[in-house]
Coordinates of C-alpha atoms in Angstrom, one line a residue:
Chain Z
M1 CA 78.2 97.3 141.8
P2 CA 76.1 96.8 138.7
T3 CA 74.3 93.5 138.6
E4 CA 72.8 92.0 135.6
P5 CA 69.6 90.1 135.8
I6 CA 70.0 86.6 137.0
R7 CA 68.5 83.5 135.4
E8 CA 68.3 80.1 137.0
Y9 CA 71.2 78.9 134.9
A10 CA 73.6 80.8 132.7
D11 CA 72.6 81.4 129.1
S12 CA 74.3 78.8 126.9
D13 CA 74.4 77.3 123.5
G14 CA 74.4 73.6 124.1
R15 CA 77.5 73.4 121.8
Y16 CA 78.3 69.9 122.8
G17 CA 75.2 68.7 120.9
V18 CA 72.5 66.1 121.8
V19 CA 73.3 63.8 124.6
Q20 CA 71.4 60.9 126.1
T21 CA 71.3 60.0 129.7
Q22 CA 72.6 56.5 130.4
Y23 CA 71.9 54.1 133.2
A24 CA 74.3 51.9 135.2
R25 CA 72.7 49.2 137.3
F26 CA 74.2 47.6 140.4
D27 CA 73.1 45.0 142.9
G28 CA 73.0 47.5 145.8
I29 CA 75.1 49.5 148.3
Q30 CA 75.7 49.3 152.0
L31 CA 74.8 52.7 153.3
E32 CA 76.7 54.5 156.1
S33 CA 73.6 54.0 158.2
G34 CA 74.0 50.2 157.9
F35 CA 71.0 49.9 155.7
Y36 CA 71.5 47.8 152.5
L37 CA 69.9 49.6 149.5
G38 CA 69.3 47.6 146.4
P39 CA 69.0 47.3 143.5
L40 CA 70.7 50.5 142.6
T41 CA 70.4 52.5 139.4
V42 CA 72.7 55.5 138.5
A43 CA 71.7 57.9 135.8
Y44 CA 74.7 59.6 134.2
E45 CA 75.9 61.4 131.1
T46 CA 79.3 61.6 129.6
Y47 CA 80.8 64.2 127.2
G48 CA 84.1 63.9 125.3
T49 CA 86.2 60.9 124.8
L50 CA 88.1 58.9 127.4
S51 CA 91.8 58.8 126.6
P52 CA 93.5 55.4 126.0
N53 CA 95.3 55.7 129.3
K54 CA 92.0 56.7 131.0
D55 CA 93.7 59.7 132.6
N56 CA 91.5 62.6 131.4
A57 CA 88.3 61.9 133.3
V58 CA 86.6 64.8 135.0
L59 CA 83.7 64.1 137.4
V60 CA 81.2 67.0 137.7
V61 CA 79.0 66.9 140.7
H62 CA 75.7 68.7 140.8
A63 CA 74.1 70.7 143.6
L64 CA 70.8 70.0 145.5
S65 CA 68.4 70.4 142.6
G66 CA 70.7 69.4 139.7
D67 CA 70.8 66.3 137.6
A68 CA 73.0 64.2 135.3
H69 CA 72.2 66.5 132.4
A70 CA 75.1 68.9 132.9
A71 CA 75.9 69.9 129.3
G72 CA 74.7 69.7 125.7
K73 CA 71.0 69.3 124.8
D74 CA 68.7 66.5 125.7
K75 CA 66.2 65.1 123.2
D76 CA 63.7 67.9 124.1
G77 CA 66.4 70.5 123.4
R78 CA 66.8 71.3 127.1
I79 CA 70.3 72.6 127.8
G80 CA 72.4 71.2 130.6
W81 CA 72.7 73.0 134.0
W82 CA 76.4 73.8 133.5
D83 CA 76.6 73.9 129.7
A84 CA 78.2 77.3 129.9
M85 CA 81.2 75.6 131.5
I86 CA 81.3 72.2 129.8
G87 CA 81.7 71.8 126.0
P88 CA 84.2 72.1 123.2
G89 CA 86.6 75.0 124.0
K90 CA 84.8 75.8 127.2
G91 CA 86.2 75.9 130.8
I92 CA 86.0 72.2 131.0
D93 CA 86.9 71.4 127.4
T94 CA 85.3 68.3 126.1
D95 CA 87.9 68.2 123.3
R96 CA 90.5 67.4 126.0
Y97 CA 88.6 65.8 128.8
F98 CA 86.1 63.0 129.4
V99 CA 83.5 64.6 131.5
I100 CA 81.0 62.6 133.6
C101 CA 78.0 63.8 135.6
S102 CA 75.6 61.5 137.5
N103 CA 72.4 62.2 139.3
C104 CA 73.0 61.8 143.0
L105 CA 71.7 58.9 145.1
G106 CA 68.4 59.9 146.6
G107 CA 67.6 62.1 143.6
C108 CA 64.6 62.1 141.3
K109 CA 66.2 62.3 137.9
G110 CA 66.9 58.6 137.1
S111 CA 69.1 57.5 140.0
T112 CA 67.7 55.4 142.8
G113 CA 65.7 57.6 145.1
P114 CA 62.3 57.9 146.9
R115 CA 60.5 57.5 143.6
S116 CA 62.1 54.2 142.9
I117 CA 60.2 51.0 143.6
N118 CA 61.0 49.4 146.9
P119 CA 61.4 45.7 146.1
A120 CA 60.1 44.7 149.5
T121 CA 56.7 46.4 148.9
G122 CA 56.5 46.7 145.2
K123 CA 55.7 50.4 145.7
P124 CA 57.8 53.5 145.5
Y125 CA 59.9 54.1 148.6
G126 CA 58.4 57.6 149.2
R127 CA 59.3 58.8 152.6
S128 CA 60.4 55.4 153.7
F129 CA 63.6 55.8 151.6
P130 CA 66.6 55.2 153.9
L131 CA 68.5 58.3 155.0
I132 CA 71.8 58.8 153.2
T133 CA 75.0 60.8 153.6
M134 CA 77.3 62.7 151.3
S135 CA 79.7 59.8 151.5
D136 CA 77.0 57.4 150.3
M137 CA 76.5 59.7 147.3
V138 CA 80.2 59.6 146.7
N139 CA 80.4 55.9 147.1
V140 CA 77.8 55.5 144.4
Q141 CA 79.9 57.7 142.1
R142 CA 82.9 55.6 142.9
M143 CA 80.9 52.5 141.8
L144 CA 80.1 54.3 138.6
M145 CA 83.8 55.0 138.1
D146 CA 84.5 51.3 138.6
H147 CA 81.8 50.5 136.1
L148 CA 83.4 52.9 133.5
G149 CA 86.8 51.5 134.2
I150 CA 88.3 54.7 135.6
D151 CA 90.8 54.2 138.3
C152 CA 91.8 57.7 138.9
L153 CA 89.9 60.9 138.2
L154 CA 91.8 63.9 136.9
T155 CA 89.4 66.2 138.8
V156 CA 86.3 66.1 140.8
V157 CA 84.5 69.5 140.5
G158 CA 81.3 70.6 142.2
G159 CA 79.6 73.6 143.7
S160 CA 77.6 73.8 146.9
M161 CA 76.5 70.2 147.7
G162 CA 78.7 69.2 144.8
G163 CA 81.6 70.9 146.4
M164 CA 81.1 68.9 149.6
Q165 CA 81.3 65.7 147.5
A166 CA 84.4 66.9 145.7
L167 CA 86.0 67.4 149.1
D168 CA 84.8 64.0 150.4
W169 CA 86.3 62.3 147.3
A170 CA 89.7 63.9 148.1
V171 CA 89.4 62.9 151.8
R172 CA 88.3 59.3 151.4
Y173 CA 89.7 58.2 148.0
P174 CA 93.2 59.9 147.9
S175 CA 94.4 57.3 145.3
R176 CA 91.5 57.9 143.0
V177 CA 91.6 61.7 142.5
R178 CA 94.4 63.9 141.3
S179 CA 92.6 67.1 142.1
S180 CA 89.4 68.5 143.5
V181 CA 87.7 71.8 142.8
V182 CA 85.5 72.8 145.8
I183 CA 83.2 75.7 144.9
A184 CA 81.0 77.6 147.3
A185 CA 81.0 74.8 149.8
T186 CA 81.7 74.1 153.4
A187 CA 83.3 71.2 155.3
R188 CA 80.6 71.4 157.9
L189 CA 77.0 72.6 157.4
S190 CA 76.4 75.6 159.7
P191 CA 73.5 75.7 162.1
Q192 CA 72.1 78.4 159.9
G193 CA 72.2 76.0 157.0
I194 CA 70.6 73.3 159.0
A195 CA 67.9 75.8 160.1
F196 CA 67.0 76.8 156.5
N197 CA 66.8 73.1 155.5
W198 CA 64.6 72.4 158.5
V199 CA 62.2 75.2 157.6
G200 CA 62.1 73.9 154.1
R201 CA 61.3 70.4 155.1
N202 CA 58.7 71.6 157.6
A203 CA 56.9 73.4 154.8
I204 CA 56.7 70.0 153.0
Y205 CA 55.6 68.2 156.1
S206 CA 52.8 70.6 156.7
D207 CA 51.3 70.0 153.3
P208 CA 47.9 68.6 154.3
I209 CA 47.5 65.9 151.6
R210 CA 51.0 64.7 152.0
A211 CA 50.4 64.1 155.6
C212 CA 48.2 61.1 154.8
G213 CA 51.5 59.2 154.1
D214 CA 50.4 57.6 150.8
P215 CA 53.6 57.0 148.9
D216 CA 51.8 56.7 145.6
K217 CA 50.7 60.3 145.2
T218 CA 51.5 61.1 141.6
A219 CA 48.0 62.1 140.9
L220 CA 48.0 64.6 143.7
R221 CA 51.2 66.2 142.7
E222 CA 49.8 68.9 140.5
K223 CA 47.1 69.6 143.0
D224 CA 49.2 70.8 145.8
G225 CA 52.9 70.5 146.4
R226 CA 52.8 73.9 148.0
G227 CA 55.1 72.7 150.7
L228 CA 57.8 71.9 148.2
A229 CA 57.2 75.2 146.5
V230 CA 57.7 77.1 149.8
A231 CA 60.8 75.1 150.5
R232 CA 62.2 76.1 147.1
M233 CA 61.3 79.7 147.7
I234 CA 63.2 79.7 151.0
G235 CA 66.1 78.0 149.3
H236 CA 66.2 80.5 146.5
I237 CA 66.4 83.4 148.9
T238 CA 69.4 81.9 150.5
Y239 CA 71.1 81.3 147.1
L240 CA 70.8 85.0 146.1
S241 CA 72.2 88.1 147.7
E242 CA 70.6 91.3 149.0
D243 CA 72.4 93.1 146.2
T244 CA 71.1 90.9 143.5
M245 CA 67.5 91.2 144.7
E246 CA 67.8 95.0 144.9
V247 CA 69.1 95.3 141.4
K248 CA 66.9 92.7 139.8
F249 CA 63.6 93.4 141.5
G250 CA 63.9 96.5 143.7
R251 CA 60.5 97.3 145.0
K252 CA 58.9 96.9 141.5
R253 CA 55.4 95.7 141.4
K254 CA 53.9 93.3 138.9
L255 CA 51.1 95.6 137.6
T256 CA 53.0 98.7 136.7
D257 CA 50.0 100.5 135.3
M258 CA 48.5 100.7 138.7
E259 CA 49.0 103.7 140.9
G260 CA 50.0 102.9 144.5
F261 CA 49.4 99.7 146.3
R262 CA 46.6 97.2 145.6
Y263 CA 45.4 97.2 149.2
S264 CA 43.9 93.7 148.6
L265 CA 45.1 90.2 149.1
G266 CA 43.2 89.0 146.0
E267 CA 40.1 87.0 145.7
N268 CA 39.2 85.0 148.8
G269 CA 42.4 86.2 150.5
T270 CA 44.6 84.0 148.3
E271 CA 47.5 86.3 147.7
D272 CA 49.3 85.9 144.4
G273 CA 52.1 88.3 144.9
E274 CA 52.1 92.0 144.3
F275 CA 55.8 92.7 144.2
E276 CA 58.0 91.3 141.4
V277 CA 60.3 89.5 143.9
E278 CA 57.2 87.7 145.1
S279 CA 56.1 86.6 141.7
Y280 CA 59.7 85.5 140.9
L281 CA 59.8 83.3 143.9
E282 CA 56.3 82.0 143.1
H283 CA 57.5 81.1 139.7
Q284 CA 60.6 79.4 141.0
G285 CA 58.5 77.5 143.5
S286 CA 55.9 76.2 141.2
A287 CA 58.4 75.3 138.5
F288 CA 60.3 73.3 141.0
V289 CA 57.2 71.3 142.0
R290 CA 56.9 70.2 138.4
R291 CA 60.5 69.1 138.1
F292 CA 61.4 67.8 141.5
D293 CA 60.3 65.3 144.1
E294 CA 59.5 66.5 147.6
D295 CA 60.8 63.3 149.2
S296 CA 64.1 63.6 147.3
Y297 CA 64.2 67.1 148.7
I298 CA 63.8 65.8 152.2
I299 CA 66.4 63.0 151.7
I300 CA 69.0 65.2 150.1
T301 CA 68.7 68.1 152.5
K302 CA 69.1 65.6 155.4
A303 CA 72.3 64.3 153.8
I304 CA 73.5 67.9 153.6
D305 CA 72.6 68.5 157.2
Y306 CA 74.6 65.4 158.2
F307 CA 77.8 66.6 156.4
D308 CA 80.4 67.5 159.0
L309 CA 84.0 66.4 158.3
E310 CA 85.1 68.2 161.4
G311 CA 82.8 66.2 163.6
Q312 CA 83.5 63.0 161.7
Y313 CA 87.2 63.1 162.0
G314 CA 87.7 65.1 165.2
S315 CA 89.1 68.1 163.4
L316 CA 89.4 69.3 159.8
T317 CA 93.2 69.1 160.0
N318 CA 92.8 65.4 160.9
A319 CA 90.2 64.9 158.2
F320 CA 92.6 66.2 155.5
K321 CA 95.8 64.4 156.6
D322 CA 95.7 61.7 153.9
I323 CA 94.8 64.0 151.0
T324 CA 97.1 63.7 148.0
A325 CA 95.0 65.6 145.5
K326 CA 95.7 69.2 144.4
I327 CA 92.8 71.2 145.9
L328 CA 91.3 74.4 144.5
V329 CA 88.8 76.1 146.8
I330 CA 86.6 78.9 145.3
S331 CA 84.2 81.0 147.3
F332 CA 82.1 84.1 146.5
S333 CA 82.3 87.3 148.4
S334 CA 78.5 87.7 148.4
D335 CA 77.7 84.1 149.5
W336 CA 76.0 84.3 152.9
L337 CA 74.8 80.7 153.0
Y338 CA 78.3 79.2 152.8
P339 CA 80.4 82.3 153.3
S340 CA 84.0 82.7 152.3
S341 CA 85.1 82.1 155.9
M342 CA 83.9 78.5 155.6
S343 CA 86.0 78.0 152.5
H344 CA 88.9 79.6 154.2
A345 CA 88.5 77.2 157.1
I346 CA 89.0 74.3 154.6
V347 CA 92.0 76.1 153.1
K348 CA 93.6 76.6 156.5
A349 CA 93.2 73.0 157.5
M350 CA 94.8 72.0 154.2
Q351 CA 97.7 74.4 154.8
A352 CA 98.2 72.9 158.3
N353 CA 98.8 69.6 156.6
K354 CA 101.0 71.3 154.0
K355 CA 98.7 70.1 151.2
E356 CA 98.8 71.7 147.7
V357 CA 95.9 74.0 148.1
A358 CA 94.9 77.2 146.2
F359 CA 92.2 79.6 147.3
I360 CA 90.2 82.1 145.3
E361 CA 87.5 84.3 146.7
L362 CA 85.7 85.8 143.7
D363 CA 84.2 89.2 144.1
L364 CA 80.8 88.5 142.5
P365 CA 77.5 90.0 143.7
Y366 CA 75.3 87.0 143.0
G367 CA 75.5 85.1 146.2
H368 CA 75.8 81.4 146.6
D369 CA 74.7 80.7 143.0
S370 CA 77.4 82.8 141.5
F371 CA 79.0 79.8 139.8
L372 CA 75.8 79.2 137.8
V373 CA 75.0 82.7 136.6
N374 CA 76.2 84.4 133.4
A375 CA 78.4 86.9 135.1
G376 CA 80.4 84.3 137.0
I377 CA 81.1 82.2 133.9
P378 CA 84.0 84.1 132.3
S379 CA 86.1 84.2 135.5
M380 CA 85.2 80.6 136.3
T381 CA 86.1 79.5 132.8
R382 CA 89.6 81.0 133.0
I383 CA 90.2 79.5 136.4
M384 CA 89.0 76.0 135.4
K385 CA 91.1 76.0 132.2
G386 CA 94.2 77.2 134.0
F387 CA 93.8 74.8 136.9
L388 CA 93.0 71.7 134.8
N389 CA 96.0 72.5 132.7
G390 CA 98.3 72.1 135.7
V391 CA 96.8 68.8 136.9
R392 CA 98.9 65.8 135.9
Chain U
M1 CA 96.4 96.8 151.6
A2 CA 96.3 100.0 149.7
S3 CA 93.5 100.9 147.2
A4 CA 93.4 98.5 144.3
D5 CA 92.2 101.0 141.8
L6 CA 95.4 103.0 141.8
P7 CA 97.4 102.4 138.7
E8 CA 101.0 101.2 139.3
I9 CA 103.1 103.7 137.5
R10 CA 106.5 102.5 138.6
T11 CA 108.3 100.1 136.4
P12 CA 105.5 97.7 135.6
F13 CA 105.6 94.8 138.0
D14 CA 106.2 92.3 135.2
E15 CA 109.3 94.2 134.0
F16 CA 111.0 94.6 137.3
E17 CA 113.8 92.5 135.9
V18 CA 116.7 93.8 137.9
G19 CA 114.9 93.2 141.1
F20 CA 113.6 89.8 140.0
N21 CA 117.1 88.8 138.9
I22 CA 118.5 89.6 142.4
I23 CA 115.8 87.6 144.1
I24 CA 116.2 84.6 141.7
D25 CA 120.0 84.6 142.4
L26 CA 119.4 84.5 146.1
I27 CA 117.2 81.4 146.0
T28 CA 118.5 77.8 146.2
P29 CA 117.1 75.6 143.5
G30 CA 114.4 73.1 144.4
T31 CA 113.1 74.9 147.5
R32 CA 109.7 76.0 148.6
V33 CA 109.0 79.6 148.0
L34 CA 106.1 81.8 149.2
D35 CA 105.7 85.1 147.3
L36 CA 103.6 87.7 149.2
G37 CA 101.9 90.2 146.9
C38 CA 102.8 88.0 143.9
G39 CA 100.9 90.0 141.3
S40 CA 100.2 87.9 138.2
G41 CA 102.9 85.4 139.2
T42 CA 105.8 86.6 136.9
L43 CA 108.4 86.0 139.5
L44 CA 107.0 82.6 140.6
Q45 CA 106.9 81.5 137.0
R46 CA 110.5 82.4 136.5
L47 CA 111.5 80.7 139.8
R48 CA 109.6 77.6 138.7
D49 CA 111.2 77.6 135.2
E50 CA 114.7 78.6 136.2
K51 CA 115.1 77.2 139.7
D52 CA 112.6 74.3 139.9
V53 CA 111.0 76.0 142.8
E54 CA 107.7 74.8 144.4
G55 CA 106.0 78.1 144.6
C56 CA 102.9 79.6 146.1
G57 CA 101.7 83.2 145.8
V58 CA 99.5 85.4 147.9
E59 CA 97.6 88.2 146.1
L60 CA 94.6 90.3 146.8
E61 CA 93.7 91.7 143.4
Q62 CA 91.3 89.4 141.6
E63 CA 92.5 89.8 138.0
S64 CA 96.1 89.0 139.1
V65 CA 94.9 86.0 141.0
I66 CA 93.1 84.6 138.0
Q67 CA 96.2 85.3 135.9
C68 CA 98.3 83.3 138.4
V69 CA 95.9 80.3 137.9
E70 CA 96.1 80.6 134.1
R71 CA 99.9 80.5 134.4
G72 CA 99.7 77.4 136.6
I73 CA 100.9 79.2 139.7
R74 CA 99.4 78.1 143.0
V75 CA 97.8 81.2 144.6
M76 CA 95.8 82.3 147.6
K77 CA 93.6 85.3 147.5
L78 CA 94.3 86.8 150.9
D79 CA 95.0 90.2 152.5
L80 CA 98.5 90.3 153.9
D81 CA 97.4 92.7 156.6
D82 CA 95.2 89.9 158.0
G83 CA 98.4 87.9 158.7
L84 CA 99.5 84.5 157.5
G85 CA 97.5 82.6 160.0
G86 CA 96.9 79.5 157.9
F87 CA 100.6 79.0 157.1
P88 CA 102.4 76.6 159.4
D89 CA 105.7 77.6 161.1
L90 CA 108.7 77.2 158.8
S91 CA 106.7 75.7 156.0
Y92 CA 108.7 77.5 153.3
E93 CA 112.5 77.9 152.8
Y94 CA 111.9 81.4 151.4
V95 CA 109.2 84.0 151.9
I96 CA 109.4 86.9 149.4
L97 CA 107.9 90.4 149.8
S98 CA 108.7 92.2 146.7
R99 CA 107.8 95.9 146.4
T100 CA 105.0 95.6 148.8
L101 CA 106.5 96.4 152.2
Q102 CA 105.8 100.1 152.0
Q103 CA 102.1 99.4 151.1
L104 CA 101.3 97.4 154.2
M105 CA 99.2 98.7 157.0
R106 CA 101.5 97.0 159.6
P107 CA 104.8 96.1 158.0
D108 CA 106.1 95.0 161.5
L109 CA 103.4 92.4 162.0
V110 CA 103.7 91.0 158.4
L111 CA 107.5 90.8 158.8
K112 CA 107.2 88.8 162.0
E113 CA 104.8 86.5 160.3
M114 CA 107.2 86.1 157.4
M115 CA 110.0 85.1 159.8
R116 CA 107.7 82.6 161.4
V117 CA 106.6 81.0 158.2
G118 CA 109.9 81.0 156.3
S119 CA 113.5 80.0 157.1
K120 CA 114.6 83.0 155.2
C121 CA 112.9 86.2 153.9
I122 CA 113.7 88.3 150.9
I123 CA 112.4 91.8 150.9
T124 CA 112.7 94.5 148.2
F125 CA 111.5 98.0 148.7
P126 CA 111.9 101.5 147.1
N127 CA 114.4 103.5 149.1
F128 CA 112.9 106.8 150.4
G129 CA 116.4 107.9 151.5
H130 CA 117.6 108.4 147.9
W131 CA 119.3 111.9 147.5
K132 CA 116.8 112.9 144.8
V133 CA 113.9 112.2 147.1
A134 CA 115.6 114.0 150.0
L135 CA 116.4 117.0 147.8
Q136 CA 112.8 117.4 146.7
Y137 CA 111.8 117.7 150.4
L138 CA 114.7 119.8 151.4
I139 CA 114.8 122.3 148.5
R140 CA 111.3 122.4 147.3
G141 CA 109.6 121.6 150.6
R142 CA 107.3 119.1 148.9
V143 CA 106.4 115.5 149.5
P144 CA 108.7 113.8 147.0
Q145 CA 107.4 112.3 143.8
C146 CA 109.8 110.4 141.7
S147 CA 110.3 107.2 139.8
T148 CA 110.3 105.0 142.9
H149 CA 107.6 107.0 144.7
P150 CA 105.5 108.2 141.8
H151 CA 102.1 108.8 143.5
P152 CA 101.0 112.2 144.9
W153 CA 100.8 112.2 148.7
F154 CA 97.0 112.3 148.8
N155 CA 96.5 109.1 146.9
T156 CA 99.3 106.7 147.2
P157 CA 99.5 103.0 148.0
D158 CA 102.9 103.7 149.6
I159 CA 101.6 104.6 153.0
H160 CA 104.9 103.7 154.8
P161 CA 107.9 105.2 153.1
V162 CA 111.1 103.6 154.4
T163 CA 114.8 104.2 153.9
I164 CA 117.5 101.6 153.8
S165 CA 118.8 102.9 157.1
D166 CA 115.3 102.7 158.6
F167 CA 115.0 99.2 157.3
R168 CA 118.2 98.0 159.0
D169 CA 117.1 99.3 162.4
F170 CA 113.6 97.8 161.8
I171 CA 115.0 94.3 161.2
K172 CA 117.1 94.5 164.3
E173 CA 114.1 95.6 166.3
I174 CA 111.9 92.8 165.2
G175 CA 114.5 90.2 166.0
G176 CA 115.8 89.5 162.5
K177 CA 119.3 89.5 161.0
I178 CA 120.2 90.9 157.5
E179 CA 122.4 88.3 155.9
R180 CA 122.9 90.0 152.6
E181 CA 122.1 93.4 151.2
I182 CA 121.9 94.2 147.5
H183 CA 121.1 97.6 146.2
I184 CA 119.9 98.8 142.9
V185 CA 121.9 101.9 141.9
G186 CA 121.1 103.4 138.5
N187 CA 119.3 100.2 137.7
V188 CA 122.4 98.1 138.3
P189 CA 122.5 95.6 141.2
R190 CA 125.4 96.0 143.6
E191 CA 126.2 94.0 146.7
D192 CA 126.5 96.4 149.7
A193 CA 126.7 99.5 147.6
F194 CA 128.7 102.4 148.9
W195 CA 126.5 105.0 150.6
A196 CA 123.5 102.9 149.6
N197 CA 121.1 104.9 151.8
R198 CA 121.6 108.0 149.6
R199 CA 122.4 106.4 146.2
A200 CA 120.2 103.3 145.8
E201 CA 116.8 103.4 144.3
W202 CA 115.9 100.0 145.7
G203 CA 117.0 97.9 148.6
C204 CA 116.9 94.1 148.6
C205 CA 117.7 92.1 151.7
L206 CA 118.0 88.5 152.6
I207 CA 116.8 88.1 156.2
S208 CA 116.8 85.3 158.7
A209 CA 115.7 85.0 162.3
V210 CA 118.5 85.7 164.7

């Protein structure tokens, strides 16, 4: 199957225009762990206009490394992570719907997370930030909906970790969601998923300077952060597919004018990547260090690891028994991190409860990240438009 | 199911009006209907609009699945030959298998699943017993190719040709009961047509468990 080159996010035009991130402030939240976290800030953006009846609100939930900036351009001209899907006339049409996206709890893009100041110490929480769960993230979103005066969401839509939350919304707040779109997600993180997250966190833990436990390490960030870069590289491998890598990189090498291999690890044995796939990962890793926080990475991947509706409710069938929302489950044939079979397990448990569930496995070669890449956008757009049209 | 790249050169699915009309007539308004191999959802859309039916489709071909969603039809992208494992017993009043029976790898297993999931089943299929079909084989000694079986033998989705007589025996064998038989003869629907096995192009049966 022909595969076009993959970018981190799909090309887009920022058609919605300039948007500004807003902040909602709350006293605090009781976490599932029992810990009380406060004060609490939630960074969010909105697009479109809330209808007088407040019945056209769509909550978009980001994945592990996303943020509240989902569509339009920010003041620096940076285009939102799902701008290809959100905007006037797009899959989630901002002329019709009021779209909300917030940075998750524990994140590093404006919502309360490890970089926030711990009122008890006057210093950033760093690694002392309390462990959180998907449900905690969802509860914070629910507080934001209360803040915005939205009683019932038309749809909650999210991919990967966002899909877990879209599912959790339908499970725990049946009266507050009319539908959920669960993309490339699972109801229970697999041991393989836990393993990859564990390796990623271990890469961070083995960073020598981080090991000193100093929470105020902004000055050191540029200097190392290799652990986080390695964690991101591992993550990136799991988001792609073998097919995509073959087509995009093959065995191409960086210095194409050179005959044969370099037969050298570089100066002082500091290898900088001879194959293109290596330099791609290197680029992804070092770019991530500049825009993400390693402690957020730890906190969020732990929350993903904890996600297990099956364990929490005894069985998936039991977990879904109170759902009233229409559910659309979308998976990708080439996703080996959260394979289609995991989505199908969600669907089967919904069916066992005779819930209104639809299931689409899209045949796309781009792996777990298919919902974010150019080639996935046309199909996803048609599906989102059609599905949202039918939600009342 | 059969190769998806094969063009359907029978009456286009969306224009199979006679067959669809028969099915729609058989269905009680306001019921739950599961349409297996639902294509782009034409039949389910008509059932929703004309009979206020709560429908769900099963389809394997991606473009058709997306078209279903665009039409507001609830759909599952599944392979029928994998069974209907996720569907609870008797969760639908009707399960429809329209023009797909002869394309299944194991029609017997799918039919049993249909009878488990639905109170009643409606099946339409091209009749391989039609005299024109038989004549091609008898006189010319060739694998028949005609309007109901238009593909050459070496590349056809119709891997299990079946006649109306075969179908009656088959339903008995898998423990079902044919409640009504409607045949399409010369593109006209007839209830229990005379000499149907030789005259009808299509068979359409309403089936229940014994």
